[in-house]
Amino acid sequence: MTINQNTDQVLAALAKQTVELPSWAFGNSGTRFKVFGTPGTPRDPFEKLSDAAQVHRYTGITPRVSLHIPWDLVDDFTELAARAAREGVTISVINSNLFQDDDYKFGSLTHADPAVRAKAVAHHVACLEVMRAVGSKELKIWLPDGTNYPGQDSLRARQDRLAESLAQIYTATRGDETILLEYKFFEPAFYHTDVPDWGTSLLHCLALGPRAKVCLDTGHHAPGTNIEFIVMQLLRQGRLGAFDFNSRFYADDDLMVGAADPFQLFRIMFEIVSQGALDPSSGVNFMLDQCHNIEPKIQGQIRSVMNIQEATARALLVDLAALGEAQREGDVLTANGLLMEAYSTDVRPLLAGLRESMGLAPDPLAAFKASGYEARVAATRVGGIQAGWGA
Amino acid sequence: MTINQNTDQVLAALAKQTVELPSWAFGNSGTRFKVFGTPGTPRDPFEKLSDAAQVHRYTGITPRVSLHIPWDLVDDFTELAARAAREGVTISVINSNLFQDDDYKFGSLTHADPAVRAKAVAHHVACLEVMRAVGSKELKIWLPDGTNYPGQDSLRARQDRLAESLAQIYTATRGDETILLEYKFFEPAFYHTDVPDWGTSLLHCLALGPRAKVCLDTGHHAPGTNIEFIVMQLLRQGRLGAFDFNSRFYADDDLMVGAADPFQLFRIMFEIVSQGALDPSSGVNFMLDQCHNIEPKIQGQIRSVMNIQEATARALLVDLAALGEAQREGDVLTANGLLMEAYSTDVRPLLAGLRESMGLAPDPLAAFKASGYEARVAATRVGGIQAGWGA
Amino acid sequence: MTINQNTDQVLAALAKQTVELPSWAFGNSGTRFKVFGTPGTPRDPFEKLSDAAQVHRYTGITPRVSLHIPWDLVDDFTELAARAAREGVTISVINSNLFQDDDYKFGSLTHADPAVRAKAVAHHVACLEVMRAVGSKELKIWLPDGTNYPGQDSLRARQDRLAESLAQIYTATRGDETILLEYKFFEPAFYHTDVPDWGTSLLHCLALGPRAKVCLDTGHHAPGTNIEFIVMQLLRQGRLGAFDFNSRFYADDDLMVGAADPFQLFRIMFEIVSQGALDPSSGVNFMLDQCHNIEPKIQGQIRSVMNIQEATARALLVDLAALGEAQREGDVLTANGLLMEAYSTDVRPLLAGLRESMGLAPDPLAAFKASGYEARVAATRVGGIQAGWGA
Amino acid sequence: MTINQNTDQVLAALAKQTVELPSWAFGNSGTRFKVFGTPGTPRDPFEKLSDAAQVHRYTGITPRVSLHIPWDLVDDFTELAARAAREGVTISVINSNLFQDDDYKFGSLTHADPAVRAKAVAHHVACLEVMRAVGSKELKIWLPDGTNYPGQDSLRARQDRLAESLAQIYTATRGDETILLEYKFFEPAFYHTDVPDWGTSLLHCLALGPRAKVCLDTGHHAPGTNIEFIVMQLLRQGRLGAFDFNSRFYADDDLMVGAADPFQLFRIMFEIVSQGALDPSSGVNFMLDQCHNIEPKIQGQIRSVMNIQEATARALLVDLAALGEAQREGDVLTANGLLMEAYSTDVRPLLAGLRESMGLAPDPLAAFKASGYEARVAATRVGGIQAGWGA
């Protein structure tokens, strides 16, 4: 069994990899049962950006931050963008919110009442304005719409209304702006969701036009779903727009990526790498979307980025030539063995080297912990209301 | 194909059936994404009891109410019990809360720190005092403890600590008091829960003694689990203490019982009926445990009770003699057909008749809606803070 | 709560409904552990047609039979078609077989070896010839291809090879012939299947042309999948070509339709009915695809047809006007209640009446059992090899 | 982050580890759709033993072979045992077969007919005689009994009959003989199985006596089940008798252990190692139970043994002292990180060294492939009927 011996190529690919951070990962989150607070949690978008910048400072591959509107609304987005720049990051994808307004109890873009749909569309137009104020080119729509009980609403009518609402939003975009439509198997709706699977998301994107793409979140699938197959299929269609990393054992657990099934993460990254989608020019935006309910949040983000890097490095180490030959010959065990050979390799030294070549500490987590940042913000961020999913 | 022709027997069994209501079903609930409020939602345990009493007024089979401590803490429980009596209901099972104190972030009865465990045990002793103040004999423990990440804690050490904590609680009970230990597959913990399945709950109950029994919640199982089998097995062991009704499509959705899979509910009730566990003397406490996130709560409870009654009536209509014969002969289609014959029967006229014989309106939901109660409480319950999972 | 009062309309819709029978349901089937034989099992396609005709004789709504090639290969298909006509049925969909040839161990239409792909394509051309010989217009392709181990083959390369193979088959069809592409979540492949979901099937159909449609088999989904949503979506795209009925508790159990979750079957039929797809002119071919491993096969088919009829009748009884109003008003409980009102209705008298108006016995199962057919074939079909999945 | 630095201790533990091989893994197996044959497949139990011995020859840790009765019935078991001895292995667990006799269509140990139950019990008595003839001390019972349709039989009556049948078998055992009762979630029965979960198996074992223990097969659980928790619980009860290794993506796929989720395998081995159950003196019998449907069987077994060794080595590398400290402190990320640190370590050099110290080739798979054994048996095992699940 062999692995890819071209270390330079592997390092070059790793050097180009980037991961986008979500501003909301730095605020408090939890379950319907309890949200635990932590000393030092940011109170506003500015402080979230500072925390996100820490992750970039120590990993070197997270130069972008996603915002969530209205959670990250500020009076002056120019000032926020400037703060980001000073911290060494940029503001990237803008995420809309369709689940926290009382009007959306029975739906937003799919609501039976045209006035509610219009409100939801208008919210996206406002998000587009934020994008233009901060220099973002991507609008991410996760549709929480759905129903809890059979018969509650017409599945078909909702789909038609959704198509109409999305078309209005798409019309409001400019030629260099992209819509990312995320799908989710269930939650917060428990009987049906209006965009439950990649197929539905893709159909809407195809109907909208070339600047609408699918966002795949690893936690948004039925048990047993082969996610790397979906990655392959969406790349084959040229419509994988974004990838939300996290991990799950049961439902949409939103645990740290790589924590539940590192082998699955490796298989996903292998599909991405082998289809050329790792390269930033591929147009796929790789992001974290997680909840650090009980672990320190900045540390949790750093660990997640490291997990992605390790999975990527292993994927890059697969000996593609040998693999192709074994596949053509129907040599099942050799083909599988070549994949496992790369997976079994300890890539931490390689990544430590990469970091040092970038002027970073070889162990980002240890370096961040040693920096004293956590104690500093815990001491200074006193008073005010800690940010969470509600603010 | 035949059904049970002994209508008197069926009606007699139905007339004895009771379902316990949870006080928290009348407060607001939701998902981690949003809790929607509703006009008229109770602001305190007294108002919750009034709402619960409405369900009993119209269905006639819900004379008991469960409380949740500390959500239902009042200064004077004698006064609360008196209010219940005036409303025509009694206070029954007391539920403890192990998931909302900051100290319980990493566990309660299983926590590595003896001081936290002692606090959690003491909370149950306080619950026992509430029980004695209100005349309740049952203490229900749902243990939300668990971990989110492999390695976070020792599965084994937590199990041993749990056994020790439970033993302390059991020791504090009197000879006529019962502990109900509920299991749950996952949530709020996402890697493991400390009482994830009926086997674990039963083992702890066996270790404690005869007054410890298992509480089965229909929503707390892995996908595909045959719940009626578990009902059978726990009844066979004499350890089914309580049954929490609700329904689910995906996770612990907490939808109205019978809304997602009425045939499963029928199969469960058939197991209960055919093992003689429907009779109150069996000692099994049947309860609702649901979240009415988007539907009116009192109506949702009434509908749920009706769903249980319909499933029960159908289960009672199975022709057991004919079924037994078909089973002995290995006549698969006849045996299955006899079950389906009862399931296909429209039992609503039978239940309407039962209600009329009890002096109730034949359609409880219509009668309640016509009563004007909802508008009345919406108009009068103004100001204050609506009750929810946090209060 | 109300139901549709227009009984004439309901009966008219039911009178037009048809269900296609699979020839292989009348042969032996089982699991990897054991196939149990039954006296009277057909030994050849002629005897299978006779058995299928019994189902039509007693239900009156199963005038068509699907064949499976090579299991149903005969020397003279004109003779087989004539036999069908004499029995009162016609031969309809032709199903290809891609899983029983040693050459297909690692794939058929997706195989890395062009020679194997050519063989698999040629098999479909042969199936088209059978179609023309028997007057069939539909070719159903269930692709069992997939891999058991990560890395065994390239997911992407297989998809491209599949597209090419399907295009060759499509090219071989005539302008009045349709291809039905079935998807399946897993089995016989256990890591990935090449057409695992409706999205993949639809994408291939879209690439092929208007005469390629998706076949949905109820048992071929991940746990928890909302199947009626997929029905809706495929109808919305005009690409639901066929529907394979059966039911499942766990995997692809292939139990009798309606046996595991009759409420799900009702919801599916409601989606079909409310989108106008029940009418034969809609072009959707409704079929049974089941395994009667332990129950009598003809009886099992009759029972399945009855289950579909009952679910359909209930779906037709939904009061659409009242439902639409409740949905528009966001009255969750009334909307759900209106669906449940129809579901709770006992439609057996209605269907008995329909049958009598068609000159049939009101209880098809009892009538068939009383006919003595089973004893007759058990006595006369002696010797030879009973048909099964291998022949 | 650290790992266990005591390499001697790790190597000592690995040197004592053994894995039992199933004779049936060397015969053909497949799905209900197709069983593919392979040149060189054994035709009888003697040839199966020869193949199993190859695995031991190259891995050095598989000195025992399980037999399956009647598949491995021979006229003279003394001769078979002698052959095993000559090949360097011993015959160990005897597995009964309750799924291939026509009498068992509706059950075996649970059948409604006492005569069928008596036959099934007698089969186990015969298995005990085989055990005594070959020097085995363990009888494994996997109960395939169950039903396909609700109502088909009484869940409760079957449980009672099972208890009675098991008691008869247990009575027939001697004081140094153990019964291993395996549970399975579903298949071949699709509505319910009579021993579906660890709880049911354990209850029967507790009722039988101390020489009845649970057999856990990794593929026999509902989706999402935390298997290492069950391992912990059964060890805590002193009732984990045997462990059947394999892996699954969907159902009971019976793929090579470690192929689907190597991290899960590591977590399981960590639970085993940290509870002292790896040591042979613990009494837990670790076995393979897999189907090599498409890959070479001997190679598949060797690869599986290597996968177990790698997972075990990683589990032994966890720094337990540091882990315990992090757990006590509630340091989630450090605790999880310590586990991952061991998991990320490349243990292949360590295991190569272990093999060399045992006089074995460092790469067992390469050594076996180079030996020419496969070509030799393919050339010589000509004629006869290849062994499979039916023989």
mmCIF file with all atom_site columns, C-alpha atoms in Angstrom, chain D residues 206-325:
data_model
loop_
_atom_site.group_PDB
_atom_site.id
_atom_site.type_symbol
_atom_site.label_atom_id
_atom_site.label_alt_id
_atom_site.label_comp_id
_atom_site.label_asym_id
_atom_site.label_entity_id
_atom_site.label_seq_id
_atom_site.pdbx_PDB_ins_code
_atom_site.Cartn_x
_atom_site.Cartn_y
_atom_site.Cartn_z
_atom_site.occupancy
_atom_site.B_iso_or_equiv
_atom_site.pdbx_formal_charge
_atom_site.auth_seq_id
_atom_site.auth_comp_id
_atom_site.auth_asym_id
_atom_site.auth_atom_id
_atom_site.pdbx_PDB_model_num
ATOM 1   C CA . LEU D 1 206 ? -30.285 -13.337 34.438 1.00 0.00 ? 206 LEU D CA 1
ATOM 2   C CA . ALA D 1 207 ? -33.241 -15.716 34.605 1.00 0.00 ? 207 ALA D CA 1
ATOM 3   C CA . LEU D 1 208 ? -31.129 -18.636 33.416 1.00 0.00 ? 208 LEU D CA 1
ATOM 4   C CA . GLY D 1 209 ? -28.133 -18.333 35.684 1.00 0.00 ? 209 GLY D CA 1
ATOM 5   C CA . PRO D 1 210 ? -24.501 -17.268 35.836 1.00 0.00 ? 210 PRO D CA 1
ATOM 6   C CA . ARG D 1 211 ? -23.378 -19.311 32.852 1.00 0.00 ? 211 ARG D CA 1
ATOM 7   C CA . ALA D 1 212 ? -25.640 -17.429 30.446 1.00 0.00 ? 212 ALA D CA 1
ATOM 8   C CA . LYS D 1 213 ? -24.157 -14.318 28.916 1.00 0.00 ? 213 LYS D CA 1
ATOM 9   C CA . VAL D 1 214 ? -24.979 -11.764 26.272 1.00 0.00 ? 214 VAL D CA 1
ATOM 10  C CA . CYS D 1 215 ? -23.416 -11.753 22.819 1.00 0.00 ? 215 CYS D CA 1
ATOM 11  C CA . LEU D 1 216 ? -23.159 -8.290  21.277 1.00 0.00 ? 216 LEU D CA 1
ATOM 12  C CA . ASP D 1 217 ? -22.924 -8.058  17.485 1.00 0.00 ? 217 ASP D CA 1
ATOM 13  C CA . THR D 1 218 ? -21.986 -4.566  16.342 1.00 0.00 ? 218 THR D CA 1
ATOM 14  C CA . GLY D 1 219 ? -24.378 -4.702  13.392 1.00 0.00 ? 219 GLY D CA 1
ATOM 15  C CA . HIS D 1 220 ? -27.482 -5.574  15.391 1.00 0.00 ? 220 HIS D CA 1
ATOM 16  C CA . HIS D 1 221 ? -28.601 -2.172  16.629 1.00 0.00 ? 221 HIS D CA 1
ATOM 17  C CA . ALA D 1 222 ? -30.907 0.664   15.658 1.00 0.00 ? 222 ALA D CA 1
ATOM 18  C CA . PRO D 1 223 ? -29.379 3.610   13.798 1.00 0.00 ? 223 PRO D CA 1
ATOM 19  C CA . GLY D 1 224 ? -27.483 5.923   16.112 1.00 0.00 ? 224 GLY D CA 1
ATOM 20  C CA . THR D 1 225 ? -27.163 3.466   18.996 1.00 0.00 ? 225 THR D CA 1
ATOM 21  C CA . ASN D 1 226 ? -24.155 4.144   21.211 1.00 0.00 ? 226 ASN D CA 1
ATOM 22  C CA . ILE D 1 227 ? -22.618 0.673   21.222 1.00 0.00 ? 227 ILE D CA 1
ATOM 23  C CA . GLU D 1 228 ? -19.736 1.427   23.565 1.00 0.00 ? 228 GLU D CA 1
ATOM 24  C CA . PHE D 1 229 ? -22.297 2.372   26.190 1.00 0.00 ? 229 PHE D CA 1
ATOM 25  C CA . ILE D 1 230 ? -23.821 -1.100  25.912 1.00 0.00 ? 230 ILE D CA 1
ATOM 26  C CA . VAL D 1 231 ? -20.371 -2.664  26.134 1.00 0.00 ? 231 VAL D CA 1
ATOM 27  C CA . MET D 1 232 ? -19.799 -0.718  29.329 1.00 0.00 ? 232 MET D CA 1
ATOM 28  C CA . GLN D 1 233 ? -23.169 -1.658  30.771 1.00 0.00 ? 233 GLN D CA 1
ATOM 29  C CA . LEU D 1 234 ? -22.801 -5.377  30.038 1.00 0.00 ? 234 LEU D CA 1
ATOM 30  C CA . LEU D 1 235 ? -19.291 -5.407  31.474 1.00 0.00 ? 235 LEU D CA 1
ATOM 31  C CA . ARG D 1 236 ? -20.615 -3.591  34.532 1.00 0.00 ? 236 ARG D CA 1
ATOM 32  C CA . GLN D 1 237 ? -23.139 -6.393  34.940 1.00 0.00 ? 237 GLN D CA 1
ATOM 33  C CA . GLY D 1 238 ? -20.500 -9.060  34.362 1.00 0.00 ? 238 GLY D CA 1
ATOM 34  C CA . ARG D 1 239 ? -22.545 -10.422 31.490 1.00 0.00 ? 239 ARG D CA 1
ATOM 35  C CA . LEU D 1 240 ? -20.702 -9.591  28.287 1.00 0.00 ? 240 LEU D CA 1
ATOM 36  C CA . GLY D 1 241 ? -19.949 -13.070 27.034 1.00 0.00 ? 241 GLY D CA 1
ATOM 37  C CA . ALA D 1 242 ? -18.958 -12.487 23.460 1.00 0.00 ? 242 ALA D CA 1
ATOM 38  C CA . PHE D 1 243 ? -18.475 -9.750  20.952 1.00 0.00 ? 243 PHE D CA 1
ATOM 39  C CA . ASP D 1 244 ? -19.184 -10.230 17.240 1.00 0.00 ? 244 ASP D CA 1
ATOM 40  C CA . PHE D 1 245 ? -17.179 -7.799  15.156 1.00 0.00 ? 245 PHE D CA 1
ATOM 41  C CA . ASN D 1 246 ? -18.311 -6.475  11.785 1.00 0.00 ? 246 ASN D CA 1
ATOM 42  C CA . SER D 1 247 ? -19.412 -3.125  10.486 1.00 0.00 ? 247 SER D CA 1
ATOM 43  C CA . ARG D 1 248 ? -22.431 -1.510  8.963  1.00 0.00 ? 248 ARG D CA 1
ATOM 44  C CA . PHE D 1 249 ? -23.553 1.646   7.211  1.00 0.00 ? 249 PHE D CA 1
ATOM 45  C CA . TYR D 1 250 ? -27.296 0.868   7.118  1.00 0.00 ? 250 TYR D CA 1
ATOM 46  C CA . ALA D 1 251 ? -28.667 -2.424  8.417  1.00 0.00 ? 251 ALA D CA 1
ATOM 47  C CA . ASP D 1 252 ? -26.857 -5.641  9.340  1.00 0.00 ? 252 ASP D CA 1
ATOM 48  C CA . ASP D 1 253 ? -24.453 -5.132  6.461  1.00 0.00 ? 253 ASP D CA 1
ATOM 49  C CA . ASP D 1 254 ? -21.839 -7.527  7.883  1.00 0.00 ? 254 ASP D CA 1
ATOM 50  C CA . LEU D 1 255 ? -18.967 -5.614  6.297  1.00 0.00 ? 255 LEU D CA 1
ATOM 51  C CA . MET D 1 256 ? -15.395 -5.920  7.536  1.00 0.00 ? 256 MET D CA 1
ATOM 52  C CA . VAL D 1 257 ? -14.968 -4.565  11.027 1.00 0.00 ? 257 VAL D CA 1
ATOM 53  C CA . GLY D 1 258 ? -13.508 -1.077  11.018 1.00 0.00 ? 258 GLY D CA 1
ATOM 54  C CA . ALA D 1 259 ? -14.487 -0.460  7.420  1.00 0.00 ? 259 ALA D CA 1
ATOM 55  C CA . ALA D 1 260 ? -17.488 1.744   8.074  1.00 0.00 ? 260 ALA D CA 1
ATOM 56  C CA . ASP D 1 261 ? -16.628 3.618   11.240 1.00 0.00 ? 261 ASP D CA 1
ATOM 57  C CA . PRO D 1 262 ? -13.118 3.050   12.550 1.00 0.00 ? 262 PRO D CA 1
ATOM 58  C CA . PHE D 1 263 ? -13.614 5.705   15.201 1.00 0.00 ? 263 PHE D CA 1
ATOM 59  C CA . GLN D 1 264 ? -16.564 3.816   16.625 1.00 0.00 ? 264 GLN D CA 1
ATOM 60  C CA . LEU D 1 265 ? -14.452 0.659   16.706 1.00 0.00 ? 265 LEU D CA 1
ATOM 61  C CA . PHE D 1 266 ? -11.784 2.590   18.591 1.00 0.00 ? 266 PHE D CA 1
ATOM 62  C CA . ARG D 1 267 ? -14.331 3.866   21.111 1.00 0.00 ? 267 ARG D CA 1
ATOM 63  C CA . ILE D 1 268 ? -15.612 0.337   21.640 1.00 0.00 ? 268 ILE D CA 1
ATOM 64  C CA . MET D 1 269 ? -12.094 -1.014  22.124 1.00 0.00 ? 269 MET D CA 1
ATOM 65  C CA . PHE D 1 270 ? -11.338 1.838   24.501 1.00 0.00 ? 270 PHE D CA 1
ATOM 66  C CA . GLU D 1 271 ? -14.303 0.820   26.647 1.00 0.00 ? 271 GLU D CA 1
ATOM 67  C CA . ILE D 1 272 ? -13.126 -2.787  26.558 1.00 0.00 ? 272 ILE D CA 1
ATOM 68  C CA . VAL D 1 273 ? -9.539  -1.904  27.344 1.00 0.00 ? 273 VAL D CA 1
ATOM 69  C CA . SER D 1 274 ? -10.355 0.545   30.094 1.00 0.00 ? 274 SER D CA 1
ATOM 70  C CA . GLN D 1 275 ? -12.585 -1.979  31.843 1.00 0.00 ? 275 GLN D CA 1
ATOM 71  C CA . GLY D 1 276 ? -9.978  -4.719  31.694 1.00 0.00 ? 276 GLY D CA 1
ATOM 72  C CA . ALA D 1 277 ? -12.007 -6.854  29.312 1.00 0.00 ? 277 ALA D CA 1
ATOM 73  C CA . LEU D 1 278 ? -9.322  -7.267  26.694 1.00 0.00 ? 278 LEU D CA 1
ATOM 74  C CA . ASP D 1 279 ? -7.473  -9.730  28.836 1.00 0.00 ? 279 ASP D CA 1
ATOM 75  C CA . PRO D 1 280 ? -8.468  -13.332 27.976 1.00 0.00 ? 280 PRO D CA 1
ATOM 76  C CA . SER D 1 281 ? -9.076  -13.942 31.670 1.00 0.00 ? 281 SER D CA 1
ATOM 77  C CA . SER D 1 282 ? -12.034 -11.549 31.481 1.00 0.00 ? 282 SER D CA 1
ATOM 78  C CA . GLY D 1 283 ? -14.017 -14.278 29.795 1.00 0.00 ? 283 GLY D CA 1
ATOM 79  C CA . VAL D 1 284 ? -15.176 -12.168 26.879 1.00 0.00 ? 284 VAL D CA 1
ATOM 80  C CA . ASN D 1 285 ? -14.799 -13.983 23.594 1.00 0.00 ? 285 ASN D CA 1
ATOM 81  C CA . PHE D 1 286 ? -14.010 -11.602 20.728 1.00 0.00 ? 286 PHE D CA 1
ATOM 82  C CA . MET D 1 287 ? -15.026 -12.934 17.340 1.00 0.00 ? 287 MET D CA 1
ATOM 83  C CA . LEU D 1 288 ? -15.451 -11.905 13.756 1.00 0.00 ? 288 LEU D CA 1
ATOM 84  C CA . ASP D 1 289 ? -18.874 -12.361 12.192 1.00 0.00 ? 289 ASP D CA 1
ATOM 85  C CA . GLN D 1 290 ? -18.844 -10.978 8.689  1.00 0.00 ? 290 GLN D CA 1
ATOM 86  C CA . CYS D 1 291 ? -19.808 -11.636 5.101  1.00 0.00 ? 291 CYS D CA 1
ATOM 87  C CA . HIS D 1 292 ? -17.183 -11.242 2.423  1.00 0.00 ? 292 HIS D CA 1
ATOM 88  C CA . ASN D 1 293 ? -19.677 -10.991 -0.420 1.00 0.00 ? 293 ASN D CA 1
ATOM 89  C CA . ILE D 1 294 ? -17.419 -9.404  -2.986 1.00 0.00 ? 294 ILE D CA 1
ATOM 90  C CA . GLU D 1 295 ? -13.899 -9.370  -1.549 1.00 0.00 ? 295 GLU D CA 1
ATOM 91  C CA . PRO D 1 296 ? -11.506 -12.363 -1.172 1.00 0.00 ? 296 PRO D CA 1
ATOM 92  C CA . LYS D 1 297 ? -12.478 -14.040 2.070  1.00 0.00 ? 297 LYS D CA 1
ATOM 93  C CA . ILE D 1 298 ? -9.154  -14.955 3.663  1.00 0.00 ? 298 ILE D CA 1
ATOM 94  C CA . GLN D 1 299 ? -7.780  -11.526 2.827  1.00 0.00 ? 299 GLN D CA 1
ATOM 95  C CA . GLY D 1 300 ? -10.940 -9.981  4.212  1.00 0.00 ? 300 GLY D CA 1
ATOM 96  C CA . GLN D 1 301 ? -10.473 -11.822 7.487  1.00 0.00 ? 301 GLN D CA 1
ATOM 97  C CA . ILE D 1 302 ? -6.820  -10.805 7.734  1.00 0.00 ? 302 ILE D CA 1
ATOM 98  C CA . ARG D 1 303 ? -7.666  -7.180  7.061  1.00 0.00 ? 303 ARG D CA 1
ATOM 99  C CA . SER D 1 304 ? -10.406 -7.337  9.718  1.00 0.00 ? 304 SER D CA 1
ATOM 100 C CA . VAL D 1 305 ? -8.038  -8.741  12.322 1.00 0.00 ? 305 VAL D CA 1
ATOM 101 C CA . MET D 1 306 ? -5.569  -5.971  11.507 1.00 0.00 ? 306 MET D CA 1
ATOM 102 C CA . ASN D 1 307 ? -8.306  -3.371  11.876 1.00 0.00 ? 307 ASN D CA 1
ATOM 103 C CA . ILE D 1 308 ? -9.144  -4.698  15.317 1.00 0.00 ? 308 ILE D CA 1
ATOM 104 C CA . GLN D 1 309 ? -5.490  -4.671  16.296 1.00 0.00 ? 309 GLN D CA 1
ATOM 105 C CA . GLU D 1 310 ? -5.066  -1.083  15.166 1.00 0.00 ? 310 GLU D CA 1
ATOM 106 C CA . ALA D 1 311 ? -8.136  0.043   17.075 1.00 0.00 ? 311 ALA D CA 1
ATOM 107 C CA . THR D 1 312 ? -6.940  -1.832  20.139 1.00 0.00 ? 312 THR D CA 1
ATOM 108 C CA . ALA D 1 313 ? -3.461  -0.375  19.969 1.00 0.00 ? 313 ALA D CA 1
ATOM 109 C CA . ARG D 1 314 ? -4.869  3.130   19.730 1.00 0.00 ? 314 ARG D CA 1
ATOM 110 C CA . ALA D 1 315 ? -7.174  2.444   22.664 1.00 0.00 ? 315 ALA D CA 1
ATOM 111 C CA . LEU D 1 316 ? -4.208  1.258   24.714 1.00 0.00 ? 316 LEU D CA 1
ATOM 112 C CA . LEU D 1 317 ? -2.368  4.463   23.876 1.00 0.00 ? 317 LEU D CA 1
ATOM 113 C CA . VAL D 1 318 ? -4.861  6.712   25.650 1.00 0.00 ? 318 VAL D CA 1
ATOM 114 C CA . ASP D 1 319 ? -3.177  8.508   28.532 1.00 0.00 ? 319 ASP D CA 1
ATOM 115 C CA . LEU D 1 320 ? -5.595  7.405   31.241 1.00 0.00 ? 320 LEU D CA 1
ATOM 116 C CA . ALA D 1 321 ? -4.046  9.501   33.995 1.00 0.00 ? 321 ALA D CA 1
ATOM 117 C CA . ALA D 1 322 ? -4.253  12.716  32.012 1.00 0.00 ? 322 ALA D CA 1
ATOM 118 C CA . LEU D 1 323 ? -7.724  11.755  30.805 1.00 0.00 ? 323 LEU D CA 1
ATOM 119 C CA . GLY D 1 324 ? -9.002  11.191  34.308 1.00 0.00 ? 324 GLY D CA 1
ATOM 120 C CA . GLU D 1 325 ? -7.708  14.555  35.393 1.00 0.00 ? 325 GLU D CA 1
#
